[in-house]
Coordinates of C-alpha atoms in Angstrom, one line a residue:
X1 CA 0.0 0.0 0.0
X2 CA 1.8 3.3 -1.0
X3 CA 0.7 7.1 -0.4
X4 CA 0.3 8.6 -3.9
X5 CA 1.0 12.4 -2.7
X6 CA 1.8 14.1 0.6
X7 CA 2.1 17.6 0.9
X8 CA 2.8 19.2 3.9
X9 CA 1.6 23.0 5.1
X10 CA 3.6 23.9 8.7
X11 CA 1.8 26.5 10.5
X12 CA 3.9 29.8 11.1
X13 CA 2.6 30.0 14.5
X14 CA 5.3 29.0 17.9
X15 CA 4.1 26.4 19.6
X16 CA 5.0 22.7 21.2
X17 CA 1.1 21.9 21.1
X18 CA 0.6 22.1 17.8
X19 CA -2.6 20.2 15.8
X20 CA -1.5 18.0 12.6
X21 CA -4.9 18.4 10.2
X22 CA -4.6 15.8 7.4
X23 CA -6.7 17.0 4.8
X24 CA -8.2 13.7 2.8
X25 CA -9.2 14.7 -1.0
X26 CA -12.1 12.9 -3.1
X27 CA -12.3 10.9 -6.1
X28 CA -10.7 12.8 -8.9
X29 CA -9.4 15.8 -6.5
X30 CA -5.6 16.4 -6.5
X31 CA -3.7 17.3 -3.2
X32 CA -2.5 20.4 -4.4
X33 CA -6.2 22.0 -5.1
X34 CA -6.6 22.5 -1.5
X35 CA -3.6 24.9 -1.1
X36 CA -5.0 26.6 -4.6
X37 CA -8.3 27.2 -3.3
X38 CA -7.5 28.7 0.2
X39 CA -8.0 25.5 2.6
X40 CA -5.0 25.2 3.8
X41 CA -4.5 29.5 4.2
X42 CA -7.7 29.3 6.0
X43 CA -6.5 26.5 8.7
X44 CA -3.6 28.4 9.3
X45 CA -5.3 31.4 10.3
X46 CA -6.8 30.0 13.5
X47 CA -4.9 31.1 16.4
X48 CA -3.9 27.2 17.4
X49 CA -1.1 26.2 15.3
X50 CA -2.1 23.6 12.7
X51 CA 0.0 21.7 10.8
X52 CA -1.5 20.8 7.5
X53 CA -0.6 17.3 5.7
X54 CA -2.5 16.7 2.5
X55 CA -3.0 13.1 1.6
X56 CA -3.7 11.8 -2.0
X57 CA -4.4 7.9 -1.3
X58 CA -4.4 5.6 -4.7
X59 CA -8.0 5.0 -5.1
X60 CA -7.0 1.1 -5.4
X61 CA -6.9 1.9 -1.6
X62 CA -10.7 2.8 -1.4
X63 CA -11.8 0.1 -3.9
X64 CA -9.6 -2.7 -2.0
X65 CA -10.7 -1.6 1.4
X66 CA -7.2 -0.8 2.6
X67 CA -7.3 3.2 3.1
X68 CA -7.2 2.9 7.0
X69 CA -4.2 0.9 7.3
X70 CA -2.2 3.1 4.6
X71 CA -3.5 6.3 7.1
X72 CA -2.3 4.8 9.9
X73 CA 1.0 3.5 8.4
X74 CA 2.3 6.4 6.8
X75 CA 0.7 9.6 8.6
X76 CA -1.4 8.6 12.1
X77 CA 2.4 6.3 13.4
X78 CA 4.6 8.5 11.9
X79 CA 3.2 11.5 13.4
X80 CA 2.7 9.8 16.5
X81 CA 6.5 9.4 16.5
X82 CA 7.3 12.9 15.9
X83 CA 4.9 13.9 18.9
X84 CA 1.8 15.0 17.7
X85 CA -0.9 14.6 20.4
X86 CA -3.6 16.3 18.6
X87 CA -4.1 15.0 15.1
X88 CA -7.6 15.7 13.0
X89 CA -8.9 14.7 9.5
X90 CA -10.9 16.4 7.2
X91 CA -12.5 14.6 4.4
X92 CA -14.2 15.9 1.0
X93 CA -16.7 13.7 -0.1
X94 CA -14.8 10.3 -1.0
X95 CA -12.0 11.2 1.6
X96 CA -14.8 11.8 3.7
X97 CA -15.6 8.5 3.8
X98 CA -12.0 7.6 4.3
X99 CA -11.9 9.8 8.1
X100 CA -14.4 7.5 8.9
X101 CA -13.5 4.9 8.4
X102 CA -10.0 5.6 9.7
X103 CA -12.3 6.7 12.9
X104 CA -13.9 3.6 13.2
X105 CA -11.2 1.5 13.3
X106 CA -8.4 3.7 15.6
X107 CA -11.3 6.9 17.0
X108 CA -8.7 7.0 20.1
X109 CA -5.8 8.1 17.8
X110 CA -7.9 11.1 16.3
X111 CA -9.1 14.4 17.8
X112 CA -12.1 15.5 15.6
X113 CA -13.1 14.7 11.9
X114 CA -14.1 17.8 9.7
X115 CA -16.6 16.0 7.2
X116 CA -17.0 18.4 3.9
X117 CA -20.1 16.5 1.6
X118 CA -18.5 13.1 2.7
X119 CA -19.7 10.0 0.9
X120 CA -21.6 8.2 3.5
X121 CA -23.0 5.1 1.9
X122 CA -25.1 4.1 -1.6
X123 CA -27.9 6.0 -2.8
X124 CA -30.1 2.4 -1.9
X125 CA -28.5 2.5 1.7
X126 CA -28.8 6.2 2.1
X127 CA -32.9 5.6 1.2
X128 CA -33.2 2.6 3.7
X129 CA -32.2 4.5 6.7
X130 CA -33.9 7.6 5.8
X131 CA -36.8 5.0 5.3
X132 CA -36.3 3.7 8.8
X133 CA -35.9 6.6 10.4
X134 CA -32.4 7.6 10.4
X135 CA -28.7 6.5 11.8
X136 CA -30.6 4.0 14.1
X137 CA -29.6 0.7 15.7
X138 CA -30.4 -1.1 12.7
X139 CA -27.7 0.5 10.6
X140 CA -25.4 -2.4 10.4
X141 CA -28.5 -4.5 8.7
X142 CA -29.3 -1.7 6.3
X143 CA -25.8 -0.9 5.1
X144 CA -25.0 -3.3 1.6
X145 CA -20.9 -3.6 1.8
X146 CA -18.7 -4.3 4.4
X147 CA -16.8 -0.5 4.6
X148 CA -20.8 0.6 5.0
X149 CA -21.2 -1.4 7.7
X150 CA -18.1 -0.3 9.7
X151 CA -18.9 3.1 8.5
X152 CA -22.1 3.4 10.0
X153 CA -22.3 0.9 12.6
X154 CA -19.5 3.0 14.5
X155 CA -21.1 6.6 13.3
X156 CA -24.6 5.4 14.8
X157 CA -22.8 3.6 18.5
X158 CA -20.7 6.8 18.2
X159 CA -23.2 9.2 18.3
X160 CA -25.3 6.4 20.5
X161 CA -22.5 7.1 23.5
X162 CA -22.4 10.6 22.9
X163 CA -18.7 10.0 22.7
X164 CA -16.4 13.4 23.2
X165 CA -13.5 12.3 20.7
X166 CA -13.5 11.7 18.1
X167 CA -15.6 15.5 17.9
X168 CA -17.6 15.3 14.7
X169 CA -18.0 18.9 12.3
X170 CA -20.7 18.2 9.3
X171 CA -20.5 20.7 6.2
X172 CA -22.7 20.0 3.2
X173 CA -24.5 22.0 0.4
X174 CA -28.2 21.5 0.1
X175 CA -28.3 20.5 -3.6
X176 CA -25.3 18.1 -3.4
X177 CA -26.0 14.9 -4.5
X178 CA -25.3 12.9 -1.4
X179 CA -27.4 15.6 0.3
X180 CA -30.1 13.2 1.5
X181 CA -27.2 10.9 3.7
X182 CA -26.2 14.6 5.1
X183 CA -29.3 15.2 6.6
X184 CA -29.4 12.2 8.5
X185 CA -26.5 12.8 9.8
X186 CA -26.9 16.4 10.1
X187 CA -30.3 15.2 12.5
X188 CA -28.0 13.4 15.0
X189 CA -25.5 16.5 15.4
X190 CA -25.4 20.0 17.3
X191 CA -26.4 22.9 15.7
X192 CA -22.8 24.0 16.3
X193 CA -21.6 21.0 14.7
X194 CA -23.5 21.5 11.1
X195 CA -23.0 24.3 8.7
X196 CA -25.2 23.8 5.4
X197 CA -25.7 26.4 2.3
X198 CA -27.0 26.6 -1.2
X199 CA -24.3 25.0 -3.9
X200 CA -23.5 21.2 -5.1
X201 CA -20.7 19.2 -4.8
X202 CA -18.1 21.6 -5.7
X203 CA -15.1 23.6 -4.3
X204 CA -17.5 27.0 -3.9
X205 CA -19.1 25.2 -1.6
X206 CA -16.8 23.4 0.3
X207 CA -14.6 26.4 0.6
X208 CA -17.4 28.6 2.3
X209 CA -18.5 25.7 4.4
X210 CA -14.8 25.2 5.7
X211 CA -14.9 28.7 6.6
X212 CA -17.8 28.7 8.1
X213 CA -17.1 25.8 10.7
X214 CA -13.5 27.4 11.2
X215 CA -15.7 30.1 13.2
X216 CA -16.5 27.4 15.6
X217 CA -12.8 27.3 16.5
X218 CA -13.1 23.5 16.2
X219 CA -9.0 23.3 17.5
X220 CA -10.0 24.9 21.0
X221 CA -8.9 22.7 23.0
X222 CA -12.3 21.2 24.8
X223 CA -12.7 19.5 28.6
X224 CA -12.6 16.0 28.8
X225 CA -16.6 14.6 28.1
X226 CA -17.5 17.7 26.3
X227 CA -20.0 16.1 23.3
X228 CA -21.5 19.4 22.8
X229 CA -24.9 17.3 23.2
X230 CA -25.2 14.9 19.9
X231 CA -29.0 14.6 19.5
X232 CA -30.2 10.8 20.3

């Protein structure tokens, strides 16, 4: 399993407590579109320094179910090693996906996940939950492949426990296409959470929805069993 592309973003701020944000791009998204369009300019004007790594994956990773142990192999250990104690991911749609399931199989080794439009699951699946009433206990049943089923099944117990870490932010436009999975899981989140706007599935809007949550300081540091009150 190999890392396509890593590009790397240091923070000027000082600081020994400083938060690594690996920033996880979607299907046909290259890692250097989120310097160009002011993602990684906009993380490093939060007054925590943050540490950007941007992570291109092979898709092969995604399609041979093998994404979380390439994360974990060559950034989550390795930045572990250089003594990062606060590490976060933010996904775009595909990549989206890829946080998760990262978070679903190690949530102790991440902080928060910044979702951005994230894939969540097949239209079919998508219509079954929303048809049984949302991220319920009944998930794992509902979800039609085996990266679904980890997916959700941990998303649904996590919000279940209203677990403090890994923190959860939601960003999604209202005419994207995976819009209908967003609500669902837009239901189960804070208001402070959730940021939502007109657009699609597009950079315009996932650059104003970044923005947007980045006023929630999301990197404040937060007391231990803070959950901000995920919605049961």
């Amino acid at each position: 399993m190999s890392i396509v592309t890593r590009l790397d973003y240091a923070s000027p701020l000082p600081g020994d407590d400083r938060v690594l944000l690996v920033m996880l791009p979607g299907a046909g998204i290259r890692a250097a579109e989120f310097a160009a369009q002011g993602m990684v300019e906009a993380a490093h004007a939060q007054n925590v320094p943050v540490d950007v790594a941007v992570v291109e994956p092979d898709l092969a990773l995604y399609l041979e179910d093998g994404v979380t142990a390439a994360l974990h192999e060559h950034v989550v250990e390795p930045a572990r090693e250089r003594s990062y104690r606060r590490i976060w991911l933010l996904g775009i749609s595909l990549g989206g996906m890829g946080a998760l399931l990262y978070a679903s199989a190690h949530p102790t080794q991440v902080e928060g996940l910044v979702l951005l439009a994230p894939f969540l699951g097949t239209r079919g699946t998508m219509a079954a939950l929303a048809k049984a009433g949302g991220l319920g206990p009944e998930i794992r049943s509902l979800a039609t492949t085996a990266p679904e089923q980890r997916l959700l099944g941990w998303l649904s117990g996590h919000l279940a426990q209203e677990a403090s870490a890994p923190a959860l932010y939601l960003g999604y436009a209202r005419q994207d296409r995976f819009a209908p999975g967003h609500r669902l899981l837009a239901q189960r989140l804070p208001p402070a959470r959730t940021a939502v706007r007109d657009g699609g599935h597009d950079w315009p809007a996932w650059t104003a929805l970044w923005r947007e949550l980045l006023t929630r300081a999301p990197f404040r540091p937060r007391p231990s069993g803070d959950s901000d009150c995920y919605k049961s």
